[in-house]
PDB file of C-alpha atoms in Angstrom:
ATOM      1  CA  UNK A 392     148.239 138.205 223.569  1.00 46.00           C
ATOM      2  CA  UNK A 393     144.956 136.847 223.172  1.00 47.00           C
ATOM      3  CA  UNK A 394     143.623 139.237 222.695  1.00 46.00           C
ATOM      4  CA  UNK A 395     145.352 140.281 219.939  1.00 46.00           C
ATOM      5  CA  UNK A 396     145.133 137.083 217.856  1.00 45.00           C
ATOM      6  CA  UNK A 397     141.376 137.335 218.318  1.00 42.00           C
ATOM      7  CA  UNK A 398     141.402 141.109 216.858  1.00 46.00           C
ATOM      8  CA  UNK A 399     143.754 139.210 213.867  1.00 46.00           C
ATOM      9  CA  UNK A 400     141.047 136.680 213.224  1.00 45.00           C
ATOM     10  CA  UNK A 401     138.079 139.507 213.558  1.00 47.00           C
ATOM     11  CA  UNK A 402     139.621 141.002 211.120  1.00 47.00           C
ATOM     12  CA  UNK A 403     140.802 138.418 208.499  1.00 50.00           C
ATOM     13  CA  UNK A 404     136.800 136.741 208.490  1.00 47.00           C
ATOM     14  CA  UNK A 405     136.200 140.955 207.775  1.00 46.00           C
ATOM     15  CA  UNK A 406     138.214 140.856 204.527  1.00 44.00           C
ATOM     16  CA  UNK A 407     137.091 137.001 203.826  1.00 50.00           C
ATOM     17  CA  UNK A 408     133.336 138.774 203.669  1.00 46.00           C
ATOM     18  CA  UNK A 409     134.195 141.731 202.063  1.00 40.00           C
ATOM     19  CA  UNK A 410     136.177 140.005 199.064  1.00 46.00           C
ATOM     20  CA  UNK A 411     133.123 137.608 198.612  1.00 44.00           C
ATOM     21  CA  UNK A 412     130.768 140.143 198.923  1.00 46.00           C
ATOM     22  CA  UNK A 413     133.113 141.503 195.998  1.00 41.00           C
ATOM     23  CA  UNK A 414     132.857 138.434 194.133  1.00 42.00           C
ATOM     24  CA  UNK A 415     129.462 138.368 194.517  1.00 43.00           C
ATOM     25  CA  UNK A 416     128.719 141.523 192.698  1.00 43.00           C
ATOM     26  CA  UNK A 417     130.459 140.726 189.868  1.00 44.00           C
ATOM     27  CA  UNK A 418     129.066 139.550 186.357  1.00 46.00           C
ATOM     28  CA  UNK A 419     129.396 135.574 185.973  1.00 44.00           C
ATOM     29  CA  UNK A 420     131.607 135.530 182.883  1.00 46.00           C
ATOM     30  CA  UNK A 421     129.514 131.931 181.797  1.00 52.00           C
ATOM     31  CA  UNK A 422     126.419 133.780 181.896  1.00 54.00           C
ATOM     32  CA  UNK A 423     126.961 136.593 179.278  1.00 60.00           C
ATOM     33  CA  UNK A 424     124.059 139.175 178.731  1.00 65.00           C
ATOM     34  CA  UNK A 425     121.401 138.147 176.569  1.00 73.00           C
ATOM     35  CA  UNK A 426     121.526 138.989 172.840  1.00 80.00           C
ATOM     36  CA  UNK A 427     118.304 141.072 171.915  1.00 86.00           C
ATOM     37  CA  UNK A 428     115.711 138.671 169.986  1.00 86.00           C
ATOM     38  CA  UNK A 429     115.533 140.975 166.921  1.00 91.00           C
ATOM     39  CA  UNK A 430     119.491 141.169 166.326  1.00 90.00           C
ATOM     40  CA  UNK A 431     119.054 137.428 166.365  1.00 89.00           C
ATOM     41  CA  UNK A 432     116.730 137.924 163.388  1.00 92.00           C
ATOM     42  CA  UNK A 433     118.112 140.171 161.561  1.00 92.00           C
ATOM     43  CA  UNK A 434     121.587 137.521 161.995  1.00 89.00           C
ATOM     44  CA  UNK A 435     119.421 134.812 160.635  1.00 90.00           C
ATOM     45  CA  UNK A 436     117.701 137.205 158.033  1.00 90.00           C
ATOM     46  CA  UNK A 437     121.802 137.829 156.787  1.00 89.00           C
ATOM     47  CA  UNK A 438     122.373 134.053 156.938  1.00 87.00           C
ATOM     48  CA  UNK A 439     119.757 133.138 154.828  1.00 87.00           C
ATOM     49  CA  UNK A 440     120.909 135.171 151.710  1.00 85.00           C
ATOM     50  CA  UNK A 441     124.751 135.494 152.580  1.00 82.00           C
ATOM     51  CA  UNK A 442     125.440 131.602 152.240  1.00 82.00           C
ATOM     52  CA  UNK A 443     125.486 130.415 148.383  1.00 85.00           C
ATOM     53  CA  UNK A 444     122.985 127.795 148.864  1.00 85.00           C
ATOM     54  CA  UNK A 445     120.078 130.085 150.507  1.00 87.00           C
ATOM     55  CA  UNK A 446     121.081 132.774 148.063  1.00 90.00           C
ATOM     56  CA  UNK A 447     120.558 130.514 144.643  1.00 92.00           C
ATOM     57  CA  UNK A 448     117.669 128.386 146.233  1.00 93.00           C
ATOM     58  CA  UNK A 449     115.907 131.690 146.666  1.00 93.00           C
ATOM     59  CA  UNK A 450     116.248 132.864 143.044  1.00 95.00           C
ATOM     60  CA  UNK A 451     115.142 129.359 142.294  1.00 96.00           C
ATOM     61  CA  UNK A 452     112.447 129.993 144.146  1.00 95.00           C
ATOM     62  CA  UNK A 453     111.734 133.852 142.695  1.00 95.00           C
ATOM     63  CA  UNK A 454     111.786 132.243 139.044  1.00 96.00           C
ATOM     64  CA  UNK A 455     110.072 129.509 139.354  1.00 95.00           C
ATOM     65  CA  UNK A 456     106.641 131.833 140.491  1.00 95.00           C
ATOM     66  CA  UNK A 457     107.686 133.939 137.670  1.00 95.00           C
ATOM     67  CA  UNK A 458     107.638 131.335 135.094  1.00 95.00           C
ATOM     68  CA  UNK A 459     104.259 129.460 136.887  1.00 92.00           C
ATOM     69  CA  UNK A 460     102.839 133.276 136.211  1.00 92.00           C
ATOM     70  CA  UNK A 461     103.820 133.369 132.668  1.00 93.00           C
ATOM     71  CA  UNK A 462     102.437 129.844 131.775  1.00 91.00           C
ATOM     72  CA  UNK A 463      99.297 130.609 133.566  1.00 88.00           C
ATOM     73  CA  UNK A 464      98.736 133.701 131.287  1.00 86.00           C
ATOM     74  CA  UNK A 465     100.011 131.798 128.015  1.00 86.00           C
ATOM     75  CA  UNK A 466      97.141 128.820 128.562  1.00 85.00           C
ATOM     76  CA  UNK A 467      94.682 131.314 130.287  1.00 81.00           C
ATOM     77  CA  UNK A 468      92.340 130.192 127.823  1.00 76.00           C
ATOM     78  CA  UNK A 469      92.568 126.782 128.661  1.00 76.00           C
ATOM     79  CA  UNK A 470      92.789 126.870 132.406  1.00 74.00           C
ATOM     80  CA  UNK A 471      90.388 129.674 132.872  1.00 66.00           C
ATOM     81  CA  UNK A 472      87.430 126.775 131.330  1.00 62.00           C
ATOM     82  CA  UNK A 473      88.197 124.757 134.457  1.00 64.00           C
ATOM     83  CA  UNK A 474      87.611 127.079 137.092  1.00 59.00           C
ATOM     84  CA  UNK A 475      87.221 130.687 135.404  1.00 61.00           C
ATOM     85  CA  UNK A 476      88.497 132.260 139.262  1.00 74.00           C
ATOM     86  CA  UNK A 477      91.059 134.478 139.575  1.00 79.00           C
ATOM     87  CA  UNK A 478      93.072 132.207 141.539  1.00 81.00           C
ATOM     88  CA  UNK A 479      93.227 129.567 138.913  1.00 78.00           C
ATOM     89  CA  UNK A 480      96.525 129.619 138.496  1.00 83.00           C
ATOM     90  CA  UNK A 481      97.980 129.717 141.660  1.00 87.00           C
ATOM     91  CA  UNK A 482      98.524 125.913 142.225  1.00 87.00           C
ATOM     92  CA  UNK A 483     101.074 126.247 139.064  1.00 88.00           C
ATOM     93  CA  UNK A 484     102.481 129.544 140.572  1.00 92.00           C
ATOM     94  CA  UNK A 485     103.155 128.668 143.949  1.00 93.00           C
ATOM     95  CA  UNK A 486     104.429 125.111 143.442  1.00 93.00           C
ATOM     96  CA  UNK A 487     108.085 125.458 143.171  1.00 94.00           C
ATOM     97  CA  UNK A 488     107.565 128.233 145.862  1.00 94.00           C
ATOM     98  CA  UNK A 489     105.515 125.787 148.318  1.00 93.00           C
ATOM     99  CA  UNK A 490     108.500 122.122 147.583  1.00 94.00           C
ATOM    100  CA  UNK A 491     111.541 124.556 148.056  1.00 95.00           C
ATOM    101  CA  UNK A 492     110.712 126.506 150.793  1.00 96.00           C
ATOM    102  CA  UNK A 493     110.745 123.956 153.368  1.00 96.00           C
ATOM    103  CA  UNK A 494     114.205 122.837 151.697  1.00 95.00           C
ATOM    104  CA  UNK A 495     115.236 127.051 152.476  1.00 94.00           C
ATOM    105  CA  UNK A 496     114.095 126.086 155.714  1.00 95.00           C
ATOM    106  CA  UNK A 497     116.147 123.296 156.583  1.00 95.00           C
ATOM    107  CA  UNK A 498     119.219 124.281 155.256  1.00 92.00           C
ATOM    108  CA  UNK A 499     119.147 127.829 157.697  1.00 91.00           C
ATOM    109  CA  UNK A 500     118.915 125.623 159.976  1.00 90.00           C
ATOM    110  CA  UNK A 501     121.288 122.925 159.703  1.00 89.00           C
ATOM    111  CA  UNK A 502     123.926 125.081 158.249  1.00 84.00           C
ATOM    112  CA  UNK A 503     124.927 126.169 161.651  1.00 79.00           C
ATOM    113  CA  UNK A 504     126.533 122.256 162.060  1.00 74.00           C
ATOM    114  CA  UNK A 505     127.564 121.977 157.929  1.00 67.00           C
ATOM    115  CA  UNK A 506     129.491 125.277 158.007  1.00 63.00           C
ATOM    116  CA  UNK A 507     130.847 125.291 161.455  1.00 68.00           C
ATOM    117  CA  UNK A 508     129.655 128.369 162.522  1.00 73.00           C
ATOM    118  CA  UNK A 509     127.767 126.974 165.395  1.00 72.00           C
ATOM    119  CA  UNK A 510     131.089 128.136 167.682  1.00 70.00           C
ATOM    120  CA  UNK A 511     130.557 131.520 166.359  1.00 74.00           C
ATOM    121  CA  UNK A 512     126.910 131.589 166.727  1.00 77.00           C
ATOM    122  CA  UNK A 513     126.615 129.665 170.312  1.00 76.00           C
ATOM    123  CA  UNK A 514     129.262 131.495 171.819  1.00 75.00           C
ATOM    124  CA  UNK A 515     127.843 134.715 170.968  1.00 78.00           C
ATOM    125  CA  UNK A 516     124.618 133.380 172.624  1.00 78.00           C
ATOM    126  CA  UNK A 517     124.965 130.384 174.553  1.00 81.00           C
ATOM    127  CA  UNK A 518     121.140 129.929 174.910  1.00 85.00           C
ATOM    128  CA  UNK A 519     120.045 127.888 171.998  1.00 85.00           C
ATOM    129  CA  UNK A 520     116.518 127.962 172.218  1.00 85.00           C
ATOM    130  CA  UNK A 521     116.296 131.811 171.375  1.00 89.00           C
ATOM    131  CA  UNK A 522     118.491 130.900 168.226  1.00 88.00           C
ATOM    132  CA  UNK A 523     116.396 128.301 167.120  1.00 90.00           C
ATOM    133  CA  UNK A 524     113.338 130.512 167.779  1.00 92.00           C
ATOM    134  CA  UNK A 525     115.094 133.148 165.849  1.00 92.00           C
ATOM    135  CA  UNK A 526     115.176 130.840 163.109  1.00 93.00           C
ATOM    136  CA  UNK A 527     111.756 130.267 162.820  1.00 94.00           C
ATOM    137  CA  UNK A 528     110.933 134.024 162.815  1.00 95.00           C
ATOM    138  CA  UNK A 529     112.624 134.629 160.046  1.00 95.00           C
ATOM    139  CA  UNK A 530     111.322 130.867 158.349  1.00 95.00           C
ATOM    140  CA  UNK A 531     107.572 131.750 159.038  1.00 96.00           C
ATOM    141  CA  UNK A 532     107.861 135.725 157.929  1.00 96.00           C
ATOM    142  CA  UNK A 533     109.523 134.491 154.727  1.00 95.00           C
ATOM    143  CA  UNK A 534     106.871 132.130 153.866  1.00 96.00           C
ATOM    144  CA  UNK A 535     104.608 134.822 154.150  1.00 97.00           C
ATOM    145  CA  UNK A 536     106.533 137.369 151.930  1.00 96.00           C
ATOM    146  CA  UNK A 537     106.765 134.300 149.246  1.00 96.00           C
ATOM    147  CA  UNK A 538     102.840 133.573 150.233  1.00 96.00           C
ATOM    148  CA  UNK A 539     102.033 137.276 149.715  1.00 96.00           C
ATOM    149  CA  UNK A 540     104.004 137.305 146.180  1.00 95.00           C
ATOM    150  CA  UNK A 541     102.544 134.309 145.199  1.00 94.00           C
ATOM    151  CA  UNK A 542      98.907 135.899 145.378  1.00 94.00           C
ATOM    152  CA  UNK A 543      99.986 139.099 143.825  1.00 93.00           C
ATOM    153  CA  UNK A 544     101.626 136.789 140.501  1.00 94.00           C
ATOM    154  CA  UNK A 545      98.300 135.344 140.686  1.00 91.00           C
ATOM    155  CA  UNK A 546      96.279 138.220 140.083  1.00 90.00           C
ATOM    156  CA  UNK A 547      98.378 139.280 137.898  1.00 91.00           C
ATOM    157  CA  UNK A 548      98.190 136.015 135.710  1.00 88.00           C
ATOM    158  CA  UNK A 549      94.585 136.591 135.439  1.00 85.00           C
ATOM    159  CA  UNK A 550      95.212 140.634 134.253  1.00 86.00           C
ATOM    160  CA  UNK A 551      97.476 139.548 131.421  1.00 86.00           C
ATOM    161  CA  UNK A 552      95.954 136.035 130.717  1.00 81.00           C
ATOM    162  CA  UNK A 553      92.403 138.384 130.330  1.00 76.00           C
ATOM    163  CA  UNK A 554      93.866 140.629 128.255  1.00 78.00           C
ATOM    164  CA  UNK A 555      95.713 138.095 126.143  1.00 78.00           C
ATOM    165  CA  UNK A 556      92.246 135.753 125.742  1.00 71.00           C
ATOM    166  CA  UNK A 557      89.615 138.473 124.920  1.00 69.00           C
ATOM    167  CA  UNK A 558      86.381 137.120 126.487  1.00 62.00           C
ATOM    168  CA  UNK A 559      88.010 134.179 128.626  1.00 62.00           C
ATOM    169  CA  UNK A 560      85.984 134.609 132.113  1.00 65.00           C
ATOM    170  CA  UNK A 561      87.633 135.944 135.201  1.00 73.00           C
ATOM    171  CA  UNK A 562      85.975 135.981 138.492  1.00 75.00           C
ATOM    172  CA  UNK A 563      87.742 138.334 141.404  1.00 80.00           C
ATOM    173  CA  UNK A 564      85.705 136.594 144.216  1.00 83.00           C
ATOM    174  CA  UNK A 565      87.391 135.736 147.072  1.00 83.00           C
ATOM    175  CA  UNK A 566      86.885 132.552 149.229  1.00 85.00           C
ATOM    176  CA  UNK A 567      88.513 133.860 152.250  1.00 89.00           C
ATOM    177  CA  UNK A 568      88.521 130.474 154.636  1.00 89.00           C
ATOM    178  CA  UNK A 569      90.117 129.156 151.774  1.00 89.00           C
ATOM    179  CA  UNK A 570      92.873 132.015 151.436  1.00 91.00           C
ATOM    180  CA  UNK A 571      93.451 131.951 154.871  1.00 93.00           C
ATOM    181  CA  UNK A 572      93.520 127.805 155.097  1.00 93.00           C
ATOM    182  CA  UNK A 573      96.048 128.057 152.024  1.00 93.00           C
ATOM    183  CA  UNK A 574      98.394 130.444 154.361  1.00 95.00           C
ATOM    184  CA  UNK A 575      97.853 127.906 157.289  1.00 95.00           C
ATOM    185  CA  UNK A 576      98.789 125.148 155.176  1.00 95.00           C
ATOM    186  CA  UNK A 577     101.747 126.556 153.742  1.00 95.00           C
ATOM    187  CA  UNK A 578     103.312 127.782 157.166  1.00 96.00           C
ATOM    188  CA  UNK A 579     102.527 124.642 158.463  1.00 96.00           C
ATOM    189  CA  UNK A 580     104.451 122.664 155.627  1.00 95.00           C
ATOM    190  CA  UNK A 581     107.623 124.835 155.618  1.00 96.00           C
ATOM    191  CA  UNK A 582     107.679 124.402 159.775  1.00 96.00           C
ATOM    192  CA  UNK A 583     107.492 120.562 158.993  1.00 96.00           C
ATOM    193  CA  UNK A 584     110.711 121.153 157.385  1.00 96.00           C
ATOM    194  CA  UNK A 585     112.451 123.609 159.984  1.00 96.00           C
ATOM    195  CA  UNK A 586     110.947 120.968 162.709  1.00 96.00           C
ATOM    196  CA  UNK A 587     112.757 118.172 160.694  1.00 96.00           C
ATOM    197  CA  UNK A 588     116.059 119.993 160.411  1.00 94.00           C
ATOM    198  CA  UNK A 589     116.254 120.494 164.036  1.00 93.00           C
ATOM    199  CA  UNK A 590     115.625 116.566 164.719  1.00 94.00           C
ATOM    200  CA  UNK A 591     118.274 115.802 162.485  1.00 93.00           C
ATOM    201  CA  UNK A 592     120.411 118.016 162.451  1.00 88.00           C
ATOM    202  CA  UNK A 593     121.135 116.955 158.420  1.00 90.00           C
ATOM    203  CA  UNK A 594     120.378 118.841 155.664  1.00 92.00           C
ATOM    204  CA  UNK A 595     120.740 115.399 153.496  1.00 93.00           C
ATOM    205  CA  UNK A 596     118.775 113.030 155.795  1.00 95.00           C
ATOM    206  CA  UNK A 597     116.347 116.246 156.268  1.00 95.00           C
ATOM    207  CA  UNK A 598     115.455 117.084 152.684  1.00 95.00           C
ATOM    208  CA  UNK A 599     115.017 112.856 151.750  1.00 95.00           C
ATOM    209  CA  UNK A 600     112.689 113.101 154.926  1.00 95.00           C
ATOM    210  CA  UNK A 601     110.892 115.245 153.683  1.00 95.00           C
ATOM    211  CA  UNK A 602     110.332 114.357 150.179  1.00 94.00           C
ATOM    212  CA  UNK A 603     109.820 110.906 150.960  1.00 93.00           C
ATOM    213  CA  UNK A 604     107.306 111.171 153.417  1.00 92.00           C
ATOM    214  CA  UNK A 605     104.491 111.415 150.828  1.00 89.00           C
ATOM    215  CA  UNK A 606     105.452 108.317 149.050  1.00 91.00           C
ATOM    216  CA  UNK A 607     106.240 106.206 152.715  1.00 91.00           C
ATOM    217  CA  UNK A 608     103.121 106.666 154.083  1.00 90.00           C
ATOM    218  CA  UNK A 609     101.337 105.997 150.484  1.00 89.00           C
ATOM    219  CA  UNK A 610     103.111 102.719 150.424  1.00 90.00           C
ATOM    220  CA  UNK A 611     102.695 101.820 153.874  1.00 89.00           C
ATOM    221  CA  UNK A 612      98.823 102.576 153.156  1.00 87.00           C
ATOM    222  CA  UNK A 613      98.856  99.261 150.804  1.00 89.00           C
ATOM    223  CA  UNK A 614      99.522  97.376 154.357  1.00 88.00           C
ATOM    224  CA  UNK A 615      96.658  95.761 155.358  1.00 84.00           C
ATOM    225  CA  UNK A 616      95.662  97.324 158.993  1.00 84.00           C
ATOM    226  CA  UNK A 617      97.716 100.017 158.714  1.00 88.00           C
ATOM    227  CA  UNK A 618      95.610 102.282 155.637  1.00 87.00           C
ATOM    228  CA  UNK A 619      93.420 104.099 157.965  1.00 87.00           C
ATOM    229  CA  UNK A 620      96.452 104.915 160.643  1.00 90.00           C
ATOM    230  CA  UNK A 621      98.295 106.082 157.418  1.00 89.00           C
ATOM    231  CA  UNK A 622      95.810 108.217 156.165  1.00 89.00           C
ATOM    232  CA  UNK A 623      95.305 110.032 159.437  1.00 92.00           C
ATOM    233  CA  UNK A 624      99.386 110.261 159.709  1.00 91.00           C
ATOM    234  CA  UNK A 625     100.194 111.645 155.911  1.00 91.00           C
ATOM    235  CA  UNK A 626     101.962 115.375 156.479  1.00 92.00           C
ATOM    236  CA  UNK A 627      99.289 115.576 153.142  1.00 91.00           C
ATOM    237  CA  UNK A 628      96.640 116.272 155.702  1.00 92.00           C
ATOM    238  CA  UNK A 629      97.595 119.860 156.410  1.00 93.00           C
ATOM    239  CA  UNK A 630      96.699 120.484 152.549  1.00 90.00           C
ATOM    240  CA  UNK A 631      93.394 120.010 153.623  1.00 91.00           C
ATOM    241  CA  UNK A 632      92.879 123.777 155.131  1.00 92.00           C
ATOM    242  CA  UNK A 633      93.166 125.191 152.016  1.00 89.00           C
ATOM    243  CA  UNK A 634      89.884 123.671 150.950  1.00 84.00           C
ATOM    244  CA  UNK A 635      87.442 126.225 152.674  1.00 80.00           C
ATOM    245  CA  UNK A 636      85.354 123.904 153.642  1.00 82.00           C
ATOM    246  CA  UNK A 637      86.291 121.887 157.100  1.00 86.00           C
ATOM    247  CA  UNK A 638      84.140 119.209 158.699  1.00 90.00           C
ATOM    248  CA  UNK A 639      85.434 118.373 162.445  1.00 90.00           C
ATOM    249  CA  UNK A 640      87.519 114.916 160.960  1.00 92.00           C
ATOM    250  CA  UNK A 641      89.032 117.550 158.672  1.00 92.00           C
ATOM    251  CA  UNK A 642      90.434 119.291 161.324  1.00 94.00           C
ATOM    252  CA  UNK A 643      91.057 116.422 163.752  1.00 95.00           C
ATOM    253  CA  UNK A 644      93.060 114.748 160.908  1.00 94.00           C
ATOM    254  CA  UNK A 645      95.085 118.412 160.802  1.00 95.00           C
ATOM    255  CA  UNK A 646      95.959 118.174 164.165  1.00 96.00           C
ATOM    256  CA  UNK A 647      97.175 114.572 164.243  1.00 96.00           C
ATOM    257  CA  UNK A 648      99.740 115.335 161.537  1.00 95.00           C
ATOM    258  CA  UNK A 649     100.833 118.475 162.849  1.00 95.00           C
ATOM    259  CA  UNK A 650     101.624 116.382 166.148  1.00 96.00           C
ATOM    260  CA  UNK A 651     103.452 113.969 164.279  1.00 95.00           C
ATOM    261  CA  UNK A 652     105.567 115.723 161.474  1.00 96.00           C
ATOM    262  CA  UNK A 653     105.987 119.811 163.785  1.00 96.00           C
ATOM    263  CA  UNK A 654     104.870 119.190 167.149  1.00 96.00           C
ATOM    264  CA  UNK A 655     106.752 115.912 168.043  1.00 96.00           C
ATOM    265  CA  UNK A 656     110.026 116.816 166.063  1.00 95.00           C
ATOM    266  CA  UNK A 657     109.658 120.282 166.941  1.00 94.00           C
ATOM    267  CA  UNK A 658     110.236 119.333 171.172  1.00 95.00           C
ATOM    268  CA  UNK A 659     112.448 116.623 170.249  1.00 95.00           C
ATOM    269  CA  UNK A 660     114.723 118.784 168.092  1.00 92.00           C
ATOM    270  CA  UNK A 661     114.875 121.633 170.699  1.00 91.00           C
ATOM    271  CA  UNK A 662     115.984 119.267 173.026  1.00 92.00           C
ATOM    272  CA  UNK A 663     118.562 117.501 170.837  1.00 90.00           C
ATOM    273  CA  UNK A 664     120.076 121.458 169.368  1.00 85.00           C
ATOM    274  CA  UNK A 665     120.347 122.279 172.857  1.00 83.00           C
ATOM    275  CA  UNK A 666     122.592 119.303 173.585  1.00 84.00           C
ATOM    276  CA  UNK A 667     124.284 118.864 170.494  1.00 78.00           C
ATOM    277  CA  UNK A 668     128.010 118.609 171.028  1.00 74.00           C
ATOM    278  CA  UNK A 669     129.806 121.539 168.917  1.00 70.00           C
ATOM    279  CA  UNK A 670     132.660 119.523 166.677  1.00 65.00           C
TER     280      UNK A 670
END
């Protein structure tokens, strides 16, 4: 008899191992298979033209380079006398290109908490960081497509404005620390706004942010004691690449407000979209 109980016992710790080892084996059903980085792209490529907001701010965006491009060939003429380089009229071109992109930027990313679809895209991939660095992806290669269009309005600004102005001077030099310091800057000021729009998680508080920033740190310049901290911590500093021409406070003064308007926000933000409570 006890033998037999012992044989029963054997046996059930037998099927207790092989049912765990069973259980074991077996996918965790809260830790789904990771979503490949690039469909996460091409998902926040659709996003940014399938919502109405992206969709219009990038034809906003497309237009107002088009009509920078026209008015720089119109007053060739004029503008040409200043600086007679090719690239005279890019500061006109790319302006409404270089304020709205950021704003492109923070509205991919805070629509995820305006529309709701943060259930949808969180529970299709529960890891947030690789949707927030899918974000910027697609955020950085889009400043570069609007970057690359931007130069190619440009020259073609100075074609037509040449043609239109018989004898006005155009140079084709290129000053390339300056081209690639005008890239730099502009990446870095559209990821000021992405970084922003993470920390926030507002598109409204975001975008004021933003835009405000040059005039805050102007006015808090006028305090006595704090003008020199203020002119080191003005997001204005990353403009400073596109110059050419970089002496080792230019670059130092880079760095400090890249830590203070990407880097800081950027770590703080990931850490507050990865605990963000879904409503």
């Amino acid at each position: 008899m006890p033998s037999t109980t012992i044989s029963r016992q054997t046996d059930s710790d037998q099927a207790s191992s092989i049912r765990a080892g069973l259980a074991s084996s077996r996918p965790v059903a809260d830790q789904p298979p990771s979503v490949p980085l690039i469909r996460l792209v091409r998902a926040e490529f659709r996003k940014l033209t399938d919502t109405r907001s992206g969709f219009w701010l990038l034809i906003v965006i497309a237009l107002g380079a088009v009509a920078g491009t026209i008015t720089t060939a119109a007053l060739w003429d004029e503008l040409a006398g200043m600086l007679g380089d090719w690239t005279t009229g890019d500061a006109l071109i790319s302006f409404v290109p270089t304020m709205l992109l950021p704003v492109l930027a923070i509205l991919l990313v805070t629509s995820e908490w305006s529309t709701r679809s943060a259930l949808t895209t969180f529970t299709m991939e529960p890891r947030r960081g690789r949707v927030m660095a899918a974000k910027a992806i697609v955020v950085i290669a889009t400043t570069v497509v609007f970057w690359l269009g931007c130069r190619g309005l440009t020259a073609l600004s100075a074609l037509l404005g040449g043609a239109m102005h018989a004898g006005a001077p155009v140079s084709w030099q290129v000053d390339w620390a300056a081209t690639a310091g005008d890239l730099a800057s502009t990446v870095l000021t559209v990821a000021m706004g992405l970084t922003l729009a993470m920390l926030f998680g507002s598109a409204a508080v975001s975008i004021v942010v933003y835009m405000a920033q040059p005039l805050m740190t102007s006015t808090l310049a006028l305090i006595p004691g704090l003008a020199t901290a203020m002119q080191w911590a003005s997001a204005n500093n990353m403009s400073l690449l596109a110059s050419g021409a970089m002496t080792g406070e230019a670059w130092a003064r880079v760095a400090v407000s890249a830590g203070i308007w990407i880097v800081i926000p950027a770590v703080a933000g990931t850490v507050l979209s990865i605990r963000r409570e879904i409503k």
